[in-house]
Tab-separated table of C-alpha atoms in Angstrom:
chain	number	residue	atom	x	y	z
A	214	ILE	CA	135.611	76.899	76.814
A	215	PRO	CA	136.188	80.691	77.077
A	216	ILE	CA	133.484	81.351	74.477
A	217	SER	CA	131.092	78.991	76.275
A	218	LEU	CA	131.743	80.738	79.586
A	219	GLU	CA	131.149	84.170	78.060
A	220	ILE	CA	127.891	83.036	76.483
A	221	GLY	CA	126.877	81.270	79.680
A	222	PHE	CA	127.403	84.370	81.832
A	223	ARG	CA	125.406	86.450	79.362
A	224	LEU	CA	122.527	83.991	79.308
A	225	ILE	CA	122.587	83.423	83.072
A	226	PRO	CA	124.055	86.586	84.672
A	227	GLN	CA	122.748	85.364	88.040
A	228	ALA	CA	125.784	83.048	87.998
A	229	ILE	CA	128.144	86.003	88.455
A	230	PRO	CA	129.050	86.204	92.186
A	231	LEU	CA	127.681	89.300	93.907
A	232	ASP	CA	131.167	90.252	95.106
A	233	ALA	CA	132.401	90.197	91.520
A	234	CYS	CA	129.662	92.591	90.458
A	235	THR	CA	131.294	95.411	92.433
A	236	THR	CA	134.749	94.987	90.896
A	237	SER	CA	134.174	96.511	87.453
A	238	PRO	CA	131.608	98.741	85.723
A	239	VAL	CA	130.996	96.134	83.004
A	240	LEU	CA	130.248	93.384	85.521
A	241	ALA	CA	128.030	95.756	87.489
A	242	LEU	CA	125.928	96.346	84.363
A	243	ARG	CA	125.811	92.659	83.404
A	244	CYS	CA	124.810	91.729	86.947
A	245	GLN	CA	121.624	93.763	86.688
A	246	TRP	CA	119.728	90.879	85.166
A	247	TRP	CA	116.463	92.030	86.751
A	248	TYR	CA	116.174	94.914	84.245
A	249	ALA	CA	114.559	94.709	80.797
A	250	TYR	CA	115.735	97.177	78.115
A	251	ASP	CA	113.650	98.398	75.207
A	252	ARG	CA	114.684	99.196	71.620
A	253	PRO	CA	113.857	101.670	70.241
A	254	LEU	CA	114.371	103.442	73.520
A	255	ARG	CA	111.080	104.771	74.874
A	256	ILE	CA	111.071	104.141	78.598
A	257	GLY	CA	114.683	102.945	78.609
A	258	TYR	CA	114.259	100.082	81.038
A	259	SER	CA	111.964	98.558	83.610
A	260	TYR	CA	112.095	95.499	85.798
A	261	GLN	CA	111.706	92.143	84.093
A	262	PRO	CA	108.038	91.162	83.767
A	263	ASN	CA	106.841	89.057	86.718
A	264	TYR	CA	110.109	89.621	88.586
A	265	TYR	CA	110.048	88.888	92.313
A	266	HIS	CA	112.611	89.836	94.920
A	267	GLU	CA	112.370	89.558	98.673
A	268	GLY	CA	115.368	90.310	100.823
A	269	PRO	CA	116.948	92.537	103.480
A	270	PHE	CA	117.640	96.205	102.766
A	271	ASN	CA	119.430	98.507	105.189
A	272	PRO	CA	118.847	102.203	104.366
A	273	ALA	CA	121.328	103.136	107.097
A	274	ASP	CA	124.231	101.581	105.151
A	275	PRO	CA	126.226	104.315	103.328
A	276	ALA	CA	127.199	101.755	100.688
A	277	VAL	CA	123.703	102.003	99.190
A	278	ILE	CA	124.648	105.441	97.786
A	279	GLY	CA	128.374	104.757	97.408
A	280	ALA	CA	129.330	106.946	100.368
A	281	GLN	CA	131.014	104.232	102.432
A	282	HIS	CA	134.493	105.641	101.721
A	283	PHE	CA	133.523	109.003	103.211
A	284	THR	CA	131.432	107.859	106.169
A	285	CYS	CA	132.852	107.109	109.591
A	286	ALA	CA	130.098	106.293	112.051
A	287	PRO	CA	129.053	103.440	114.322
A	288	SER	CA	127.214	100.763	112.399
A	289	ARG	CA	123.487	101.344	112.275
A	290	ASP	CA	120.944	98.713	111.372
A	291	ASP	CA	117.563	99.841	110.028
A	292	THR	CA	117.104	96.667	107.992
A	293	PHE	CA	113.668	95.731	106.738
A	294	THR	CA	112.435	93.206	104.181
A	295	LEU	CA	112.282	94.806	100.740
A	296	VAL	CA	109.756	93.197	98.412
A	297	LEU	CA	109.683	93.903	94.673
A	298	ASP	CA	106.895	92.109	92.817
A	299	THR	CA	106.261	93.185	89.229
A	300	ASP	CA	103.366	92.838	86.827
A	301	GLU	CA	103.366	91.659	83.212
A	302	ASN	CA	104.957	94.965	82.111
A	303	GLY	CA	107.711	95.041	84.738
A	304	PHE	CA	106.178	97.543	87.189
A	305	LEU	CA	105.380	97.220	90.879
A	306	ASN	CA	101.695	96.336	90.726
A	307	PRO	CA	99.670	93.336	91.867
A	308	ASP	CA	98.566	90.940	89.140
A	309	PRO	CA	96.236	90.705	87.400
A	310	LEU	CA	96.098	94.267	86.082
A	311	LEU	CA	92.739	96.013	86.050
A	312	ILE	CA	91.042	97.354	82.922
A	313	ASN	CA	90.811	100.853	84.433
A	314	TYR	CA	92.454	102.664	87.348
A	315	ASP	CA	91.422	105.726	89.306
A	316	VAL	CA	95.003	106.984	89.593
A	317	VAL	CA	98.165	106.359	87.585
A	318	MET	CA	101.431	107.365	89.261
A	319	THR	CA	104.920	107.720	87.815
A	320	GLY	CA	108.234	108.969	89.106
A	321	ASP	CA	111.797	107.960	89.829
A	322	SER	CA	112.993	105.975	92.844
A	323	PHE	CA	110.490	107.774	95.086
A	324	SER	CA	107.960	105.530	93.343
A	325	GLN	CA	109.693	102.518	94.931
A	326	PRO	CA	109.465	101.134	98.512
A	327	PHE	CA	112.674	102.162	100.303
A	328	SER	CA	111.041	102.002	103.733
A	329	GLN	CA	108.753	99.736	105.755
A	330	VAL	CA	106.001	102.248	104.914
A	331	PHE	CA	105.444	103.124	101.246
A	332	TRP	CA	103.542	106.329	100.524
A	333	TRP	CA	101.877	104.938	97.388
A	334	GLN	CA	100.274	102.054	99.264
A	335	GLU	CA	99.198	104.354	102.094
A	336	PHE	CA	97.783	106.812	99.542
A	337	GLN	CA	95.518	104.090	98.133
A	338	GLN	CA	94.407	103.086	101.629
A	339	ARG	CA	93.584	106.691	102.524
A	340	THR	CA	91.685	107.453	99.306
A	341	GLY	CA	90.129	104.056	98.565
A	342	MET	CA	91.204	104.568	94.952
A	343	THR	CA	92.745	101.979	92.656
A	344	GLY	CA	96.293	102.863	91.628
A	345	LEU	CA	98.722	101.835	88.892
A	346	ASN	CA	102.422	102.417	89.618
A	347	LEU	CA	104.396	103.247	86.454
A	348	GLY	CA	107.498	104.614	88.189
A	349	MET	CA	111.045	103.325	88.032
A	350	ASP	CA	114.284	103.806	89.938
A	351	GLY	CA	116.621	106.156	88.026
A	352	TRP	CA	114.053	107.575	85.638
A	353	GLY	CA	113.411	111.227	84.804
A	354	PRO	CA	110.405	113.047	83.309
A	355	LEU	CA	111.017	111.881	79.719
A	356	ALA	CA	110.877	108.188	80.616
A	357	GLU	CA	108.055	108.778	83.085
A	358	THR	CA	105.791	110.504	80.575
A	359	ALA	CA	106.597	107.850	77.967
A	360	ALA	CA	105.485	105.150	80.431
A	361	VAL	CA	102.211	106.935	81.137
A	362	ARG	CA	101.492	107.202	77.417
A	363	ARG	CA	102.378	103.587	76.740
A	364	TYR	CA	100.731	101.903	79.720
A	365	GLY	CA	98.710	104.465	81.657
A	366	LEU	CA	96.403	106.559	79.498
A	367	GLU	CA	94.646	103.453	78.209
A	368	LYS	CA	93.535	102.835	81.804
A	369	ASN	CA	91.365	106.000	81.694
A	370	PRO	CA	92.617	107.416	85.001
A	371	ARG	CA	90.849	110.281	86.707
A	372	TRP	CA	94.238	111.409	87.977
A	373	VAL	CA	97.837	111.045	86.829
A	374	ILE	CA	100.436	111.829	89.490
A	375	LEU	CA	103.961	112.655	88.286
A	376	THR	CA	106.621	113.187	90.951
A	377	TYR	CA	109.452	115.542	90.024
A	378	PHE	CA	112.615	115.083	92.095
A	379	GLU	CA	114.871	118.120	92.269
A	380	GLY	CA	117.902	116.036	93.252
A	381	ASN	CA	118.584	114.526	89.833
A	382	ASP	CA	115.647	114.764	87.425
A	383	LEU	CA	117.337	117.312	85.146
A	384	PHE	CA	120.408	115.088	85.077
A	385	ASN	CA	118.207	112.092	84.225
A	386	VAL	CA	116.587	114.039	81.361
A	387	GLU	CA	119.985	114.753	79.833
A	388	GLU	CA	120.981	111.113	80.366
A	389	TYR	CA	117.815	109.844	78.657
A	390	HIS	CA	118.143	112.268	75.723
A	391	ARG	CA	121.732	111.227	74.958
A	392	ARG	CA	120.821	107.555	74.973
A	393	GLN	CA	117.735	107.996	72.814
A	394	GLU	CA	119.702	110.040	70.263
A	395	SER	CA	122.337	107.270	70.034
A	396	GLY	CA	119.862	104.612	68.870
A	397	LEU	CA	121.311	102.168	71.413
A	398	THR	CA	119.577	100.485	74.307
A	399	TRP	CA	120.144	101.973	77.746
A	400	ARG	CA	122.690	99.319	78.769
A	401	ASP	CA	124.482	99.206	75.418
A	402	TYR	CA	125.010	102.949	75.650
A	403	GLN	CA	126.599	102.545	79.065
A	404	ILE	CA	128.959	99.872	77.770
A	405	LYS	CA	129.864	101.546	74.465
A	406	ASP	CA	132.914	103.425	75.795
A	407	PHE	CA	134.601	100.242	76.998
A	408	HIS	CA	136.877	98.743	74.360
A	409	GLY	CA	138.361	95.395	73.467
A	410	LEU	CA	138.360	92.680	76.098
A	411	ASN	CA	137.102	95.111	78.734
A	412	ARG	CA	133.650	94.905	77.125
A	413	LEU	CA	133.463	91.173	77.840
A	414	ILE	CA	132.458	89.430	81.045
A	415	LEU	CA	135.097	86.702	81.137
A	416	PRO	CA	138.262	88.890	81.271
A	417	ASN	CA	136.722	90.809	84.162
A	418	MET	CA	135.840	87.551	85.876
A	419	ILE	CA	139.411	86.273	85.428
A	420	ARG	CA	140.748	89.403	87.136
A	421	TYR	CA	138.255	88.811	89.948
A	422	TRP	CA	139.206	85.122	90.332
A	423	ALA	CA	142.901	86.045	90.304
A	424	GLY	CA	142.366	88.590	93.072
A	425	VAL	CA	143.535	91.487	90.887
A	426	SER	CA	140.265	93.339	91.460
A	427	ARG	CA	138.653	93.480	94.868
A	428	PRO	CA	135.081	94.316	95.890
A	429	ALA	CA	134.805	98.008	96.712
A	430	HIS	CA	133.080	97.343	100.031
A	431	ASP	CA	136.196	95.618	101.383
A	432	GLU	CA	137.972	98.964	101.563
A	433	ALA	CA	137.946	100.945	104.803
A	434	PRO	CA	136.692	104.556	104.837
A	435	SER	CA	139.458	106.859	103.680
A	436	ASP	CA	137.976	110.292	104.350
A	437	CYS	CA	135.586	110.997	107.235
A	438	GLN	CA	133.204	113.586	105.785
A	439	PHE	CA	129.952	111.981	106.920
A	440	PRO	CA	127.715	111.835	108.847
A	441	MET	CA	126.772	115.497	109.231
A	442	THR	CA	124.619	116.884	112.001
A	443	VAL	CA	121.306	118.587	111.267
A	444	TYR	CA	120.109	120.904	114.032
A	445	THR	CA	116.354	121.388	114.339
A	446	GLU	CA	114.463	123.696	116.692
A	447	VAL	CA	114.122	120.933	119.299
A	448	ASN	CA	116.847	118.344	118.672
A	449	SER	CA	119.564	117.208	116.261
A	450	PHE	CA	120.233	114.130	114.151
A	451	GLU	CA	122.983	112.799	111.907
A	452	THR	CA	122.639	111.936	108.242
A	453	VAL	CA	124.596	111.199	105.057
A	454	PHE	CA	124.244	113.271	101.889
A	455	PHE	CA	124.582	112.431	98.186
A	456	ASP	CA	127.035	114.289	95.950
A	457	VAL	CA	124.789	114.381	92.859
A	458	HIS	CA	122.061	116.182	94.803
A	459	ILE	CA	124.530	118.693	96.222
A	460	ASP	CA	125.675	119.461	92.673
A	461	MET	CA	122.161	119.870	91.284
A	462	LEU	CA	121.064	122.178	94.085
A	463	GLY	CA	124.035	124.414	93.329
A	464	GLN	CA	122.812	125.137	89.794
A	465	GLN	CA	121.656	128.699	89.268
A	466	ARG	CA	118.544	129.850	87.481
A	467	SER	CA	120.717	131.410	84.766
A	468	GLU	CA	122.082	127.899	84.050
A	469	ILE	CA	118.841	125.941	84.368
A	470	GLU	CA	116.330	128.075	82.482
A	471	PRO	CA	118.102	128.231	79.079
A	472	SER	CA	119.235	124.582	79.253
A	473	GLN	CA	118.024	121.847	76.920
A	474	GLU	CA	117.167	119.735	79.981
A	475	TRP	CA	114.763	122.351	81.332
A	476	SER	CA	113.191	122.879	77.905
A	477	LEU	CA	112.679	119.138	77.384
A	478	THR	CA	111.269	118.716	80.898
A	479	THR	CA	108.761	121.547	80.731
A	480	GLN	CA	107.615	120.671	77.218
A	481	THR	CA	107.043	117.007	78.008
A	482	LEU	CA	105.061	117.983	81.127
A	483	LEU	CA	102.895	120.353	79.083
A	484	ASP	CA	102.325	117.671	76.456
A	485	LEU	CA	101.322	115.105	79.064
A	486	LYS	CA	98.967	117.574	80.754
A	487	ARG	CA	97.267	118.179	77.412
A	488	ASP	CA	96.894	114.459	76.718
A	489	VAL	CA	95.567	113.639	80.205
A	490	GLU	CA	93.038	116.471	80.080
A	491	ALA	CA	91.962	115.515	76.550
A	492	GLN	CA	90.459	112.316	77.954
A	493	GLY	CA	88.890	113.972	80.995
A	494	GLY	CA	91.612	113.413	83.581
A	495	ARG	CA	93.849	115.692	85.643
A	496	LEU	CA	97.622	115.733	86.004
A	497	LEU	CA	99.039	116.400	89.474
A	498	LEU	CA	102.683	117.493	89.494
A	499	VAL	CA	104.379	116.781	92.844
A	500	TYR	CA	107.693	118.504	93.613
A	501	ILE	CA	109.913	116.319	95.805
A	502	PRO	CA	112.720	118.044	97.727
A	503	ALA	CA	116.116	116.460	98.234
A	504	LYS	CA	117.277	115.687	101.759
A	505	GLU	CA	120.192	118.065	101.174
A	506	HIS	CA	117.799	120.955	100.414
A	507	ILE	CA	115.678	120.280	103.501
A	508	ALA	CA	118.774	120.204	105.730
A	509	TRP	CA	120.531	123.244	104.276
A	510	GLY	CA	120.816	126.074	106.778
A	511	ARG	CA	120.562	123.643	109.682
A	512	ILE	CA	124.133	122.362	109.322
A	513	TRP	CA	125.974	124.645	111.705
A	514	GLU	CA	129.414	123.160	112.263
A	515	SER	CA	131.837	125.120	110.067
A	516	GLY	CA	133.852	122.011	109.197
A	517	GLU	CA	130.711	120.179	108.076
A	518	VAL	CA	129.523	123.149	106.022
A	519	ASN	CA	132.902	123.260	104.294
A	520	ASN	CA	132.755	119.504	103.647
A	521	PHE	CA	129.245	119.900	102.195
A	522	LEU	CA	130.345	122.673	99.835
A	523	ALA	CA	133.507	120.790	98.886
A	524	ARG	CA	131.359	118.038	97.394
A	525	SER	CA	129.805	120.412	94.830
A	526	ILE	CA	131.232	120.696	91.325
A	527	PRO	CA	132.175	123.407	90.615
A	528	LEU	CA	133.026	124.576	94.109
A	529	HIS	CA	130.704	127.182	95.606
A	530	THR	CA	131.149	129.694	98.357
A	531	PHE	CA	128.624	129.589	101.167
A	532	GLN	CA	127.074	132.872	100.030
A	533	ASP	CA	126.765	131.721	96.418
A	534	TYR	CA	125.243	128.343	97.301
A	535	ASP	CA	122.876	129.855	99.839
A	536	ALA	CA	121.676	132.468	97.346
A	537	HIS	CA	120.748	129.915	94.667
A	538	ILE	CA	119.777	126.668	96.418
A	539	HIS	CA	116.069	127.466	95.852
A	540	ASP	CA	116.448	128.429	92.163
A	541	GLN	CA	115.244	125.144	90.631
A	542	MET	CA	112.261	125.064	92.992
A	543	ILE	CA	111.369	128.679	92.230
A	544	LEU	CA	111.461	127.920	88.504
A	545	MET	CA	109.207	124.889	88.862
A	546	ASN	CA	106.789	126.767	91.110
A	547	ALA	CA	106.447	129.518	88.487
A	548	PHE	CA	106.133	127.039	85.606
A	549	ALA	CA	103.352	125.097	87.345
A	550	ARG	CA	101.487	128.263	88.325
A	551	ASP	CA	101.753	129.931	84.910
A	552	ASN	CA	100.527	126.824	83.097
A	553	GLY	CA	97.626	125.907	85.362
A	554	PHE	CA	98.982	122.653	86.799
A	555	ASP	CA	97.532	120.890	89.783
A	556	TYR	CA	100.694	121.224	91.852
A	557	LEU	CA	102.035	120.206	95.246
A	558	ASN	CA	105.432	121.355	96.507
A	559	LEU	CA	106.508	119.070	99.354
A	560	TYR	CA	109.488	121.226	100.320
A	561	TYR	CA	107.532	123.402	102.726
A	562	PRO	CA	105.788	120.678	104.782
A	563	PHE	CA	108.965	118.571	104.877
A	564	ARG	CA	111.050	121.561	105.949
A	565	LYS	CA	108.461	122.421	108.612
A	566	GLY	CA	108.420	118.852	109.902
A	567	THR	CA	112.221	118.774	110.049
A	568	LEU	CA	112.405	122.050	111.975
A	569	ARG	CA	109.979	120.549	114.471
A	570	GLY	CA	112.397	117.722	115.093
A	571	GLN	CA	111.190	114.997	112.740
A	572	GLU	CA	113.729	112.920	110.828
A	573	LEU	CA	111.911	112.252	107.533
A	574	TYR	CA	114.629	110.692	105.359
A	575	ASN	CA	116.670	107.528	105.763
A	576	PHE	CA	120.053	107.904	107.457
A	577	ALA	CA	122.157	107.033	104.394
A	578	ASP	CA	119.734	106.174	101.613
A	579	VAL	CA	118.341	109.342	99.993
A	580	HIS	CA	114.650	108.395	100.227
A	581	TRP	CA	111.972	108.979	102.849
A	582	ASN	CA	111.829	106.864	105.952
A	583	ALA	CA	108.510	105.602	107.357
A	584	LYS	CA	107.573	109.025	108.773
A	585	GLY	CA	108.433	110.759	105.509
A	586	ASN	CA	106.397	108.295	103.472
A	587	SER	CA	103.400	108.770	105.748
A	588	LEU	CA	103.672	112.560	105.519
A	589	ALA	CA	103.808	112.439	101.706
A	590	ALA	CA	100.834	110.063	101.587
A	591	GLN	CA	98.798	112.361	103.807
A	592	ILE	CA	99.545	115.504	101.783
A	593	ILE	CA	98.917	113.927	98.373
A	594	SER	CA	95.799	112.017	99.389
A	595	ASP	CA	94.312	115.084	101.111
A	596	TYR	CA	94.803	117.098	97.924
A	597	ILE	CA	93.311	114.452	95.640
A	598	LEU	CA	90.310	113.891	97.908
A	599	ALA	CA	89.632	117.627	98.209
A	600	GLN	CA	89.723	118.034	94.422
A	601	THR	CA	87.805	114.907	93.466
A	602	THR	CA	84.057	114.948	92.998
A	603	PRO	CA	82.437	111.775	94.460
């Protein structure tokens, strides 16, 4: 019976209760049955082909970024219906796929609909162009360029849009490189450090059934660090930040520039630019700022500033963090300019909009809200239309 249960859970992971999925890292990985993993590792993972999900998503819930234990605020409900509908390759495109597309887009989770308004759909409405979405939650530039080569270039696009997210793309590059070097699939690499019975589903399920392990969301907040208040020129609003982004924005140019992650990122972007241009297309590189970067300098309460800095590893002084928070952006600006990229940096318009009192990101989730999505769609579509010959 134990062997049958283990095999059964592996074949039908949907049978694992959702509450159980939050009680151990192994169950969390096995519960993600909607992902397909490739071997050898090229893109790493995508959604399952022809996967469909429709359900409520609340971007105001701190649990979506694992910040529920640090957030003490009145409950806020921004729930909308999230729809994920994938094509034959596991990407968010309507079936059937077209032979050719005007624009191919790739990126990380900013290529996914985390708001009632999705910039990619609005971009297509504004431009009248056909678009193929080859982005995926959690990806970085290495997976993104691999997806364009595998599924996008054959569509003969006039434009390829690659979104670079400063909040974690360099981390994702390092993550991808380690997994590819191992020869394992993405999920097998994540499980490899668990040993013995801990690698199996059933022992973790037994602990869940016995009440030894409890769902993380049952625990009350233990440390009230969020929300933090952002002061604009006309108003203020509260928001929740993400530790990984705080860490990445604290990296200095002297750390980033000589790193393997930066070398791999810039080289793969140059290679993709060459390949896109070789078949008559253009590559547009879009720099996406993190919510934490946009808000920096507008958090005025000393206790909140200290809490913000305390979440960085290693710890930074205010002066040190303030002096280097733009370093990654400055490097990317120079790289794009020196190598002749079509390039859009969304930091400046998003910072300007925020100073004018607009809240452009979700309260807890790290992505754009409806206003932010519309602003991104406007900027990107205006650029493409201005550069495109009818």
